[in-house]
Amino acid sequence: MKKFACVALAATLTAQVAAAATTVDNAAIANEKDGANWLSYGRTYSEQRFSPLADINAQNVGNLGVAWYMDLPEHKSLLSTPLVVDGVMYFTGSFAKVIAVDTRTGKELWTYDPKVIDAAGDRGRVMWDSNRGVAYWKGKVFVATGDGRLNAIDAATGQEVWSVMTVDPKLAYFINGAPRVFNGKVIIGNGGTEWGGLRGYVTAYDTETGKQAWRFYTVPGNPADGFEDDAQAMAAKTWTGEWWKHGGGGTVWNGLTYDPAFNRIYIGTGNGSPWNQKIRSPGGGDNLFLCSVVALDADTGKYVWHYQTVPGETWDYNSNMDMVLADLTIDGKPVKAMMHAPKNGFFYVIDRATGKLISAEKIGRATWATHVDMKTGRPVEAPNARYEDGEELVYPGPLGFHNWHAMSFSPMTGLTYIPTHDLPALFTDKGIKPTSWQSPSFQFDPGVDLGREDMPLTIDASVLMAWDPVKKEKVWEQKLPGAWNGGTLATAGNLVFQGRTDGKLVAYRSTDGVPLWMFDMGVGISAPPITYAVDGKQYVALLAGWGGAAASMVGSITAQHGWTYGVHPRRLVVFALDAETKLPKAPPPTFAQPLAQDDFKVDDLLAEQGSFLFQRNCSSCHGGGAVAGGYAPDLRASQAPLYPEAFKEIVIDGSRRQQGMPQFKELSDADLNAIHHYIRRQARKATAAAQSGK
Ligand code: CA
């Protein structure tokens, strides 16, 4: 079902478009001045997400309205950054489906379905339906799939040109990140360390053939097998014990930045596998290249330099967040700088020429370290931050102070615009024996317990922050609802756009953060906005579709908005000045009504077993503490667990696989019974709290 308001222009312009077709190559993607196109995930190679377009600006943004929209009812989470090439938009929806839309007509040109559910089979449980977008190079669109493939598609027809499997499908690897392209190569990493013992790497492939050009491992393998390169030998000196048995980690699931100034690719590397360093590298050590920015030669994949944000990490403080490039003036000197705000609560400025750290400032609550020692470039950790005693409440928690939601940088204001949240975690490894702990196989287990209860609402504190990377100071901040708000877009119109968890798309004045315009999308927003121009007219576009992993993992923090599974709309919405298309009214926020089932006797021992099983198998979609955030059904309100046969059909037999509910063949009837006792216990807690008015 599609609707479109301003149909008039269309057909006559087709010929002109063909004549002016952009060749999308290094020069085009590096071109900051071309505001009409949005050619790469971060718009250009700089990943600044800054548009030079200024027709929509701080003076007139109040007149912004809906130009057209497209309903996307078959999709769940919509996280992707759309690309726009000569008026054609390419974006991904659920399960890496790619949709091409003619922005002049609002009509779908093609949909490419890589059939991820079928390809993934039982592995589907580790990857959700999430996908953050595509890459484009010389007439081809590239998408990476949840099950680990990298596929090239003909941009004109939507036909697959080639497909390569980039991971070992026996392991818990998945991909939901966007590939990047440079020099006729397309690069992709992967994720999955929480679900299996994995070794991280990135691989570059030839854009024409899909043939592998090079691969770089982010952590060393078993020394007995020999090292792939000198960087691995260097890294191995920073590990202890038999880390390779647990994979080591360091997966590159998000940040990839190509730097045309040095012909390098920067990779942001992941956390340890498992998180708990006592298990992974029991004698300590920095554990290179975990939680680092690593510079590689773009032609060969050879190591150039690295900077590690969290030596010997043990909290899931990965450095997978985007790396943004800009020319900054620091102490009177021009610097080719990289800006990076990883999970750990610090903001880093690095000299790209040498990899030397320029500054590292704490931008949010980070109790794990007091500061970064600028002499050594290393964080100074707080006592017991590593839960040496077996337990410690630490800020930030594993969701980080900043996660993958993209920050933007405006060269006009000199500010970065960072979506942040302030969520702690109680890390405890009491009862976990490092020597006998085994890596999980397709179950959530990071080697440290974070508690199994719902996260209380009282700890929520999120802000959109404008940070000056040169003066190292916060210039303004605005309160955000809940946690897990969307990425930002900065424009030459003195504007910053951001979609929020409460469904509002907001335009702020970029200099001082004053909100100037707000639009209700009718569903929580998880994707970043973009802007582009067609036939000289500027548009702002956004995918509205609540989802992604943490949209449900943290329970009430995300459930508070009432975005209920299967109820609220999924859409692409495009805005222009003075446009007046009406969006159909979305249903109001609705909340799961847990079924108390007073006649059911909850067995406490079974409920406790069930809580453990739920945490490992169910919580990443159905919510921490069994409080679903709206991405998947809230099982406390579901009839299914009440009927053992029906429950078994869904969970063990996989009757809803095509709807995205993975199959759990290894669970037993007794396991399901325990999970049911846990669900009933949680449901009754909620109904009791409601009755007592809490
Ligand atoms: Ca992680």
XYZ file of C-alpha atoms and ligand atoms in Angstrom:
695
model
C 0.000 0.000 0.000
C 1.581 3.264 -1.104
C 0.384 6.818 -1.273
C 1.903 9.799 -2.965
C 1.012 13.465 -2.926
C 2.968 15.477 -5.496
C 2.868 13.296 -8.580
C 3.173 16.084 -11.155
C 6.896 16.126 -12.058
C 7.742 12.555 -12.951
C 8.066 11.291 -16.501
C 9.598 14.182 -18.475
C 12.579 14.296 -16.142
C 13.649 10.703 -16.649
C 15.815 11.558 -19.678
C 17.587 14.372 -17.840
C 18.338 12.042 -14.965
C 19.961 9.542 -17.272
C 22.073 12.290 -18.847
C 23.282 13.570 -15.498
C 23.844 10.154 -13.933
C 26.410 10.198 -11.156
C 29.244 7.704 -11.397
C 29.479 6.570 -7.800
C 33.183 6.069 -7.182
C 35.853 7.386 -4.789
C 35.577 10.960 -6.114
C 31.786 11.036 -5.856
C 31.655 9.575 -2.335
C 34.385 11.997 -1.196
C 32.493 15.018 -2.576
C 31.188 16.915 0.462
C 29.651 19.617 -1.777
C 27.164 17.370 -3.576
C 24.128 17.777 -1.365
C 21.676 16.247 -3.853
C 22.959 12.705 -3.341
C 23.510 10.677 -0.179
C 25.952 8.082 -1.470
C 27.241 6.250 1.589
C 26.103 5.234 5.072
C 27.605 8.371 6.669
C 26.712 10.409 3.488
C 30.344 10.790 2.391
C 33.613 9.080 3.306
C 34.014 11.495 6.241
C 30.947 9.886 7.922
C 30.040 13.405 9.110
C 26.362 13.104 8.162
C 26.553 16.807 7.382
C 24.641 18.082 4.367
C 25.546 21.351 2.620
C 21.858 21.822 1.720
C 20.345 24.881 3.405
C 17.004 25.496 1.681
C 15.379 23.946 4.738
C 16.859 26.020 7.535
C 16.410 27.393 11.024
C 14.204 30.217 9.686
C 11.691 28.098 7.764
C 11.826 24.602 9.262
C 8.494 25.315 10.937
C 6.912 24.908 7.485
C 8.215 21.390 7.004
C 5.492 18.865 6.215
C 5.016 15.404 4.748
C 5.658 15.359 0.979
C 4.961 11.631 0.595
C 5.255 8.376 2.426
C 5.374 4.654 1.868
C 3.828 2.132 4.227
C 6.093 -0.828 4.990
C 3.784 -3.166 6.900
C 5.787 -6.331 6.248
C 8.796 -4.929 8.126
C 9.507 -4.876 11.858
C 12.575 -2.876 12.785
C 13.675 -0.154 10.370
C 17.146 1.036 11.261
C 18.744 1.861 7.978
C 20.272 4.988 6.538
C 18.767 5.313 3.043
C 21.105 6.149 0.161
C 19.961 8.496 -2.613
C 21.604 8.311 -6.031
C 20.202 10.674 -8.689
C 16.745 10.671 -7.160
C 16.528 6.926 -6.525
C 16.472 5.890 -2.881
C 17.842 2.532 -1.657
C 17.215 1.305 1.858
C 17.006 -1.911 3.834
C 14.092 -3.129 5.884
C 13.740 -6.246 7.983
C 15.949 -9.243 7.183
C 18.150 -7.258 4.778
C 15.435 -6.801 2.164
C 16.529 -3.950 -0.108
C 13.954 -1.564 -1.522
C 14.580 0.890 -4.367
C 12.177 3.814 -4.678
C 11.862 6.487 -7.345
C 11.663 9.584 -5.151
C 9.952 11.565 -7.926
C 6.947 9.261 -7.985
C 7.201 7.624 -4.577
C 6.903 4.301 -6.403
C 8.822 1.199 -5.546
C 11.162 0.255 -8.399
C 12.144 -3.130 -7.006
C 12.552 -5.153 -3.841
C 15.404 -7.575 -3.391
C 14.808 -10.307 -0.825
C 17.893 -12.296 0.218
C 15.600 -14.775 2.053
C 17.462 -14.477 5.321
C 14.980 -16.500 7.395
C 15.408 -19.539 5.150
C 19.151 -19.084 4.860
C 19.670 -18.617 8.580
C 17.561 -21.493 9.858
C 18.191 -22.061 13.559
C 20.897 -19.410 13.488
C 18.188 -16.754 13.194
C 18.040 -16.428 16.952
C 21.297 -14.463 17.183
C 20.678 -11.830 14.545
C 17.226 -10.264 14.925
C 15.829 -8.769 11.712
C 18.009 -5.680 11.933
C 19.930 -4.130 9.063
C 21.556 -0.715 8.967
C 21.864 -0.180 5.232
C 23.537 -0.668 1.882
C 26.583 0.560 -0.034
C 26.586 1.744 -3.663
C 29.393 1.587 -6.237
C 29.157 2.092 -10.036
C 25.652 0.783 -10.585
C 25.716 -1.913 -7.925
C 24.089 -1.987 -4.502
C 25.728 -4.077 -1.769
C 23.908 -5.548 1.201
C 25.128 -7.827 3.977
C 22.645 -10.350 5.359
C 21.972 -11.552 8.892
C 23.178 -15.036 8.020
C 26.557 -13.680 6.899
C 26.396 -13.206 3.134
C 27.557 -10.147 1.212
C 25.448 -9.693 -1.911
C 25.826 -7.421 -4.939
C 22.660 -6.268 -6.691
C 22.190 -4.533 -10.034
C 20.950 -1.075 -8.993
C 18.772 -0.761 -12.091
C 16.942 -4.088 -11.871
C 17.326 -5.382 -8.317
C 18.786 -8.642 -9.685
C 21.533 -10.339 -7.707
C 24.917 -10.106 -9.432
C 27.005 -12.107 -6.966
C 26.828 -13.432 -3.433
C 29.587 -14.588 -1.084
C 29.365 -16.200 2.337
C 31.649 -14.159 4.598
C 31.432 -16.233 7.810
C 31.576 -19.829 8.991
C 27.859 -20.643 9.206
C 28.472 -23.214 11.941
C 29.392 -20.358 14.287
C 27.226 -17.613 15.824
C 28.376 -14.842 13.484
C 25.755 -12.465 12.108
C 25.800 -9.210 10.151
C 23.500 -6.248 10.551
C 25.946 -3.490 9.615
C 26.301 -1.587 6.361
C 29.191 -2.358 3.975
C 31.477 0.424 2.682
C 33.074 0.786 -0.773
C 36.394 2.252 -1.977
C 38.885 1.599 -4.810
C 36.600 -1.009 -6.368
C 36.419 -2.951 -3.104
C 33.557 -3.551 -0.709
C 34.298 -4.263 2.958
C 32.226 -5.891 5.690
C 32.718 -7.206 9.235
C 30.351 -9.143 11.530
C 29.109 -9.554 15.100
C 27.926 -12.245 17.495
C 30.403 -12.534 20.384
C 27.623 -12.712 22.985
C 26.268 -15.898 21.410
C 29.430 -17.845 20.700
C 33.201 -17.896 20.983
C 34.141 -15.810 17.933
C 37.233 -14.268 16.402
C 36.642 -10.888 14.759
C 37.745 -9.862 11.257
C 36.934 -7.677 8.294
C 37.058 -8.784 4.667
C 37.360 -6.720 1.490
C 35.953 -8.115 -1.773
C 36.211 -7.053 -5.403
C 33.051 -5.083 -6.274
C 32.854 -6.643 -9.758
C 33.373 -10.312 -8.930
C 32.964 -10.795 -5.191
C 36.444 -12.305 -5.090
C 38.186 -11.821 -1.731
C 40.853 -9.103 -1.852
C 42.077 -9.282 1.756
C 41.069 -10.134 5.312
C 42.314 -8.665 8.586
C 41.788 -10.436 11.920
C 41.264 -8.181 14.912
C 42.574 -10.668 17.486
C 45.270 -13.332 17.187
C 44.422 -17.002 16.743
C 46.118 -19.998 18.318
C 49.893 -19.337 18.111
C 50.412 -23.037 17.337
C 48.701 -22.495 13.979
C 51.069 -19.646 13.053
C 50.045 -16.008 12.697
C 48.507 -14.560 9.551
C 50.645 -11.413 9.705
C 53.055 -9.415 11.911
C 50.174 -7.530 13.510
C 48.824 -10.824 14.875
C 52.213 -11.712 16.347
C 52.382 -8.273 17.981
C 48.837 -8.600 19.318
C 49.461 -12.107 20.723
C 52.016 -10.677 23.174
C 49.145 -8.827 24.892
C 47.100 -11.967 25.643
C 47.406 -14.638 28.311
C 45.991 -18.119 28.769
C 44.261 -19.953 25.929
C 42.134 -17.104 24.588
C 41.681 -18.701 21.161
C 39.462 -21.364 22.717
C 36.913 -18.605 23.303
C 37.562 -16.852 19.985
C 38.885 -13.711 21.643
C 36.272 -11.400 20.114
C 36.884 -7.993 18.546
C 34.138 -8.330 15.950
C 33.655 -5.328 13.652
C 29.877 -5.034 13.551
C 29.450 -1.355 12.809
C 32.081 1.371 12.364
C 34.064 1.324 9.115
C 35.534 4.539 7.685
C 37.506 4.934 4.458
C 40.001 7.802 4.486
C 40.847 9.082 0.974
C 43.557 11.380 2.400
C 45.695 8.382 3.447
C 44.062 5.577 1.430
C 43.293 3.761 4.673
C 40.316 1.996 6.130
C 39.660 2.476 9.829
C 37.861 -0.305 11.665
C 36.212 0.068 15.059
C 36.682 -3.207 16.916
C 34.458 -5.007 19.375
C 34.490 -6.327 22.901
C 36.110 -9.480 24.165
C 34.677 -12.951 23.620
C 33.615 -13.456 26.345
C 33.326 -10.020 27.970
C 34.797 -11.278 31.251
C 38.574 -10.956 30.955
C 39.145 -13.336 33.889
C 37.912 -16.102 31.593
C 39.296 -14.843 28.296
C 42.818 -13.816 29.278
C 43.236 -14.836 32.922
C 46.701 -13.319 33.348
C 45.452 -9.904 32.169
C 47.009 -8.020 29.260
C 45.719 -5.362 26.885
C 44.235 -7.945 24.500
C 44.896 -6.217 21.193
C 43.045 -5.300 19.074
C 39.898 -5.399 21.192
C 38.060 -2.078 21.663
C 40.335 -0.205 19.304
C 40.419 1.929 16.246
C 42.729 0.164 13.794
C 44.060 1.822 10.625
C 44.649 -0.537 7.690
C 46.084 0.064 4.236
C 42.989 0.067 2.018
C 44.695 -1.815 -0.829
C 46.340 -4.590 1.169
C 44.567 -4.712 4.538
C 47.959 -4.403 6.242
C 48.107 -2.900 9.740
C 49.233 0.758 9.929
C 48.420 1.957 13.484
C 45.943 1.440 16.279
C 44.585 3.213 19.313
C 42.956 1.108 22.029
C 40.180 2.830 23.995
C 39.750 0.036 26.580
C 42.826 -2.115 27.268
C 41.882 -5.549 28.601
C 38.166 -4.800 28.336
C 35.723 -6.653 30.592
C 32.406 -4.694 30.263
C 31.404 -5.005 26.574
C 32.881 -1.512 26.021
C 33.454 -1.994 22.347
C 34.725 0.699 19.991
C 32.317 -0.199 17.198
C 30.812 3.286 17.009
C 31.341 5.355 13.842
C 34.660 7.101 13.268
C 34.096 10.606 11.894
C 36.786 12.416 9.888
C 37.279 16.196 9.861
C 39.944 18.860 9.393
C 40.235 20.488 12.809
C 42.471 23.306 14.030
C 44.074 22.245 17.272
C 46.526 24.521 19.098
C 46.649 26.688 15.973
C 47.621 23.792 13.702
C 45.501 22.036 11.074
C 44.993 18.377 11.932
C 43.454 15.608 9.864
C 41.438 14.331 12.787
C 39.239 11.376 13.629
C 36.468 11.723 16.206
C 35.172 8.682 18.027
C 32.633 8.305 20.845
C 32.655 4.608 21.760
C 30.522 2.982 24.441
C 32.868 3.778 27.324
C 31.713 7.370 27.959
C 34.776 9.172 26.567
C 35.164 11.251 23.395
C 38.410 10.749 21.494
C 40.182 12.950 18.960
C 42.991 11.168 17.115
C 45.535 12.423 14.571
C 44.862 10.223 11.532
C 48.356 10.688 10.104
C 50.026 8.965 13.044
C 47.293 7.456 15.201
C 48.427 9.715 18.039
C 45.812 10.572 20.653
C 45.031 14.301 20.737
C 42.379 14.304 23.443
C 40.144 11.938 25.406
C 37.459 13.627 27.486
C 34.780 12.077 29.611
C 31.430 13.188 28.140
C 29.064 11.219 30.360
C 28.815 9.216 33.539
C 31.666 6.710 33.356
C 32.534 5.235 36.722
C 34.928 2.585 35.386
C 37.761 5.077 34.852
C 38.610 8.447 36.351
C 40.314 9.870 33.248
C 42.670 9.067 30.405
C 46.330 9.687 31.172
C 47.488 11.757 28.224
C 51.134 10.724 28.725
C 50.360 7.072 28.143
C 47.031 7.392 26.316
C 45.602 4.843 28.755
C 42.498 5.061 30.949
C 43.047 5.191 34.714
C 40.612 2.640 36.076
C 38.576 2.983 39.258
C 38.998 0.488 42.136
C 36.968 -2.724 41.665
C 35.732 -1.518 38.252
C 36.703 -4.972 36.971
C 34.378 -6.535 39.548
C 37.466 -8.001 41.174
C 35.341 -8.714 44.262
C 32.832 -10.519 42.094
C 30.334 -7.674 41.792
C 30.245 -3.981 40.877
C 27.666 -1.472 39.660
C 29.340 0.290 36.738
C 28.415 3.202 34.456
C 27.971 2.872 31.604
C 26.490 -0.601 31.221
C 26.913 -2.750 28.116
C 24.591 -0.518 26.092
C 27.241 2.183 26.439
C 26.924 5.918 26.915
C 26.782 6.102 23.114
C 25.957 3.161 20.881
C 25.693 2.691 17.097
C 23.173 5.500 16.639
C 25.268 7.775 14.481
C 26.624 11.082 15.681
C 26.980 13.882 13.130
C 29.528 16.697 12.807
C 28.880 20.160 11.399
C 31.962 21.917 9.998
C 29.897 25.131 10.267
C 29.419 24.974 14.033
C 32.430 22.777 14.742
C 30.193 20.616 16.940
C 29.394 16.910 17.070
C 25.808 15.906 17.841
C 25.757 12.723 19.891
C 22.748 10.642 20.983
C 23.563 9.376 24.477
C 21.956 7.402 27.288
C 22.951 6.817 30.880
C 22.359 3.184 31.841
C 24.449 1.287 34.385
C 24.823 -2.443 34.913
C 25.520 -4.588 37.918
C 28.308 -6.868 36.729
C 28.671 -10.016 38.761
C 30.678 -13.153 38.131
C 30.081 -14.801 41.474
C 29.659 -18.509 40.875
C 31.281 -18.388 37.436
C 34.418 -20.540 37.310
C 36.809 -19.059 34.728
C 38.629 -22.343 34.185
C 35.565 -24.442 33.443
C 33.385 -21.818 31.714
C 32.468 -22.778 28.155
C 31.622 -20.436 25.305
C 27.928 -20.607 24.451
C 26.618 -21.921 21.166
C 23.779 -19.710 19.919
C 22.717 -18.676 23.415
C 23.330 -15.333 25.130
C 26.170 -15.747 27.635
C 28.959 -13.163 27.922
C 30.705 -14.822 30.884
C 29.361 -12.330 33.417
C 25.881 -11.963 34.892
C 24.002 -8.687 34.529
C 20.951 -9.692 36.520
C 17.763 -11.008 35.015
C 15.292 -8.419 36.200
C 13.613 -5.620 34.329
C 15.594 -2.369 34.384
C 13.720 0.198 36.506
C 12.486 3.362 34.821
C 13.980 5.601 37.466
C 17.486 5.309 36.048
C 16.620 6.670 32.649
C 18.538 9.796 31.651
C 19.288 10.355 27.990
C 20.425 13.495 26.217
C 21.267 14.746 22.768
C 24.630 16.378 23.327
C 26.465 18.998 21.263
C 30.152 18.512 21.985
C 32.995 20.755 20.852
C 35.882 18.406 19.962
C 38.444 21.218 19.890
C 37.542 23.113 23.070
C 36.661 19.769 24.692
C 33.446 21.076 26.162
C 29.727 20.482 26.037
C 28.005 23.375 24.259
C 24.400 22.305 24.801
C 22.260 19.306 25.594
C 18.589 18.455 25.317
C 16.778 15.817 27.331
C 15.661 12.760 25.369
C 12.916 10.306 26.271
C 13.767 6.777 27.430
C 16.942 5.331 25.995
C 18.118 4.174 22.576
C 17.208 7.330 20.601
C 18.114 7.602 16.924
C 21.184 8.948 15.119
C 21.554 12.568 14.025
C 21.790 14.596 10.804
C 23.411 18.057 10.704
C 22.773 20.516 7.853
C 24.089 23.840 6.566
C 20.622 25.174 7.360
C 21.820 25.447 10.999
C 19.761 22.380 11.870
C 20.199 19.063 13.603
C 17.537 16.412 13.037
C 16.972 13.432 15.304
C 14.256 10.781 15.623
C 13.368 9.736 19.147
C 12.096 6.676 20.944
C 8.788 8.446 21.651
C 8.099 8.694 17.909
C 8.984 12.382 17.497
C 11.257 13.629 14.731
C 12.766 16.886 16.034
C 14.748 19.671 14.343
C 17.039 21.622 16.671
C 18.971 24.795 15.934
C 22.487 23.426 15.682
C 24.208 26.383 17.341
C 22.229 26.371 20.597
C 19.970 23.314 20.622
C 16.657 25.167 20.622
C 13.985 22.794 19.279
C 12.338 24.461 16.281
C 10.071 21.783 14.796
C 8.646 18.446 15.847
C 6.658 15.793 14.000
C 4.906 12.743 15.460
C 5.652 9.624 13.407
C 3.244 7.435 15.381
C 5.888 4.853 16.217
C 9.263 4.842 17.939
C 12.171 5.832 15.724
C 15.369 3.832 15.602
C 16.843 5.041 12.275
C 18.756 8.237 11.466
C 17.275 10.903 9.116
C 18.909 11.894 5.831
C 18.485 14.827 3.456
C 18.819 15.052 -0.333
C 17.622 17.139 -3.268
C 15.746 16.229 -6.425
C 15.215 18.722 -9.247
C 16.667 21.402 -7.017
C 14.318 20.806 -4.099
C 15.500 19.672 -0.670
C 13.859 16.785 1.179
C 14.368 15.127 4.554
C 13.655 11.392 4.775
C 13.371 8.979 7.673
C 12.393 5.375 8.224
C 10.018 5.034 11.156
C 10.076 1.563 12.655
C 10.760 0.717 16.254
C 13.244 -2.062 16.742
C 16.736 -3.395 16.878
C 18.105 -5.432 19.739
C 17.994 -3.031 22.653
C 14.503 -1.840 21.746
C 13.443 -4.827 23.785
C 16.407 -6.033 25.831
C 16.081 -3.410 28.552
C 12.440 -4.054 29.432
C 10.459 -1.152 30.859
C 12.876 1.527 29.642
C 11.734 0.824 26.108
C 8.316 -0.676 26.904
C 7.242 2.634 28.484
C 6.416 4.137 25.070
C 3.697 1.619 24.294
C 4.975 0.633 20.827
C 3.289 -2.707 20.682
C 4.320 -5.559 18.445
C 2.075 -5.757 15.394
C 0.078 -2.620 16.270
C 2.077 0.440 15.244
C 2.933 1.420 11.650
C 6.215 1.046 9.777
C 6.929 3.724 7.169
C 9.290 5.682 5.009
C 8.316 9.346 5.417
C 9.699 12.147 3.228
C 9.384 15.816 4.237
C 9.576 19.070 2.255
C 8.815 22.721 2.908
C 5.134 23.658 2.634
C 4.068 20.058 1.982
C 0.778 19.020 3.537
C 0.213 15.304 2.999
C -1.544 13.791 5.996
C -0.224 10.603 7.572
C -2.976 8.192 8.594
C -3.405 8.407 12.336
C -1.393 5.783 14.192
C -3.010 3.842 17.034
C -2.275 5.408 20.417
C 0.431 3.833 22.575
C -0.867 0.513 23.859
C 0.539 -1.574 26.650
C 0.731 -5.310 27.156
C -1.836 -6.593 29.646
C -0.079 -9.421 31.527
C -2.290 -12.421 32.271
C -2.177 -13.112 36.013
C -3.797 -16.609 35.752
C -4.517 -16.750 39.475
C -5.427 -20.448 39.300
C -1.923 -21.327 38.093
C 0.455 -22.273 40.886
C 3.931 -20.833 40.269
C 6.716 -23.145 41.427
C 9.528 -20.871 42.628
C 12.294 -23.308 41.807
C 10.985 -23.824 38.280
C 10.511 -20.078 37.826
C 14.143 -19.535 38.802
C 15.312 -22.136 36.277
C 13.017 -20.496 33.760
C 14.508 -17.092 34.405
C 17.933 -18.451 33.505
C 16.635 -20.091 30.315
C 14.648 -16.988 29.388
C 17.710 -14.771 29.777
C 19.810 -16.965 27.512
C 17.240 -17.746 24.857
C 14.340 -15.299 24.878
C 15.265 -11.956 26.437
C 16.994 -10.324 23.460
C 13.662 -10.097 21.640
C 11.001 -10.612 24.318
C 12.605 -8.304 26.858
C 14.659 -8.233 30.037
C 12.527 -9.449 32.957
C 10.011 -10.665 30.321
C 8.917 -7.050 29.758
C 8.871 -6.730 25.960
C 9.859 -3.382 24.475
C 7.478 -3.697 21.517
C 9.780 -5.446 19.094
C 8.385 -8.916 19.745
C 5.264 -10.107 21.619
C 5.188 -9.595 25.392
C 4.962 -13.185 26.611
C 3.359 -12.173 29.910
C 0.311 -11.132 27.888
C 0.464 -14.034 25.430
C -1.923 -16.992 25.508
C 0.628 -19.303 23.907
C 2.643 -20.268 27.015
C -0.612 -21.288 28.752
C -1.013 -24.232 26.390
C 2.038 -26.552 26.458
C 1.303 -28.040 23.004
C 0.877 -24.641 21.364
C 3.958 -23.266 23.128
C 5.999 -26.255 21.978
C 4.803 -25.891 18.393
C 6.071 -22.321 18.287
C 9.304 -22.616 20.256
C 10.567 -26.146 19.583
C 8.867 -27.008 16.271
C 9.331 -23.551 14.745
C 5.786 -22.961 13.504
C 6.342 -19.190 13.345
C 9.741 -19.223 11.728
C 8.529 -17.299 8.702
C 7.323 -14.516 11.004
C 10.839 -14.315 12.411
C 10.420 -16.448 15.559
C 13.461 -18.748 15.552
C 13.280 -22.441 16.306
C 14.832 -23.789 19.537
C 15.122 -27.507 18.881
C 17.422 -28.129 21.836
C 14.923 -26.936 24.451
C 12.968 -29.699 26.175
C 9.367 -29.863 27.349
C 10.727 -29.417 30.887
C 12.614 -26.279 29.796
C 9.438 -24.808 28.312
C 7.557 -25.609 31.483
C 10.200 -23.783 33.541
C 10.039 -20.799 31.172
C 6.265 -20.798 31.567
C 6.551 -20.705 35.370
C 8.927 -17.745 35.023
C 6.605 -15.904 32.609
C 3.674 -16.423 34.995
C 5.744 -15.163 37.909
C 6.681 -12.031 35.978
C 3.084 -11.539 34.815
C 1.816 -11.761 38.363
C 4.435 -9.280 39.566
C 3.126 -6.817 36.989
C -0.543 -7.331 37.802
C 0.172 -7.070 41.549
C 2.104 -3.843 40.981
C -0.770 -2.467 38.882
C -3.288 -3.287 41.627
C -1.199 -1.648 44.328
C -0.867 1.387 42.060
C 2.922 1.241 41.811
Ca 28.977 -6.536 22.320
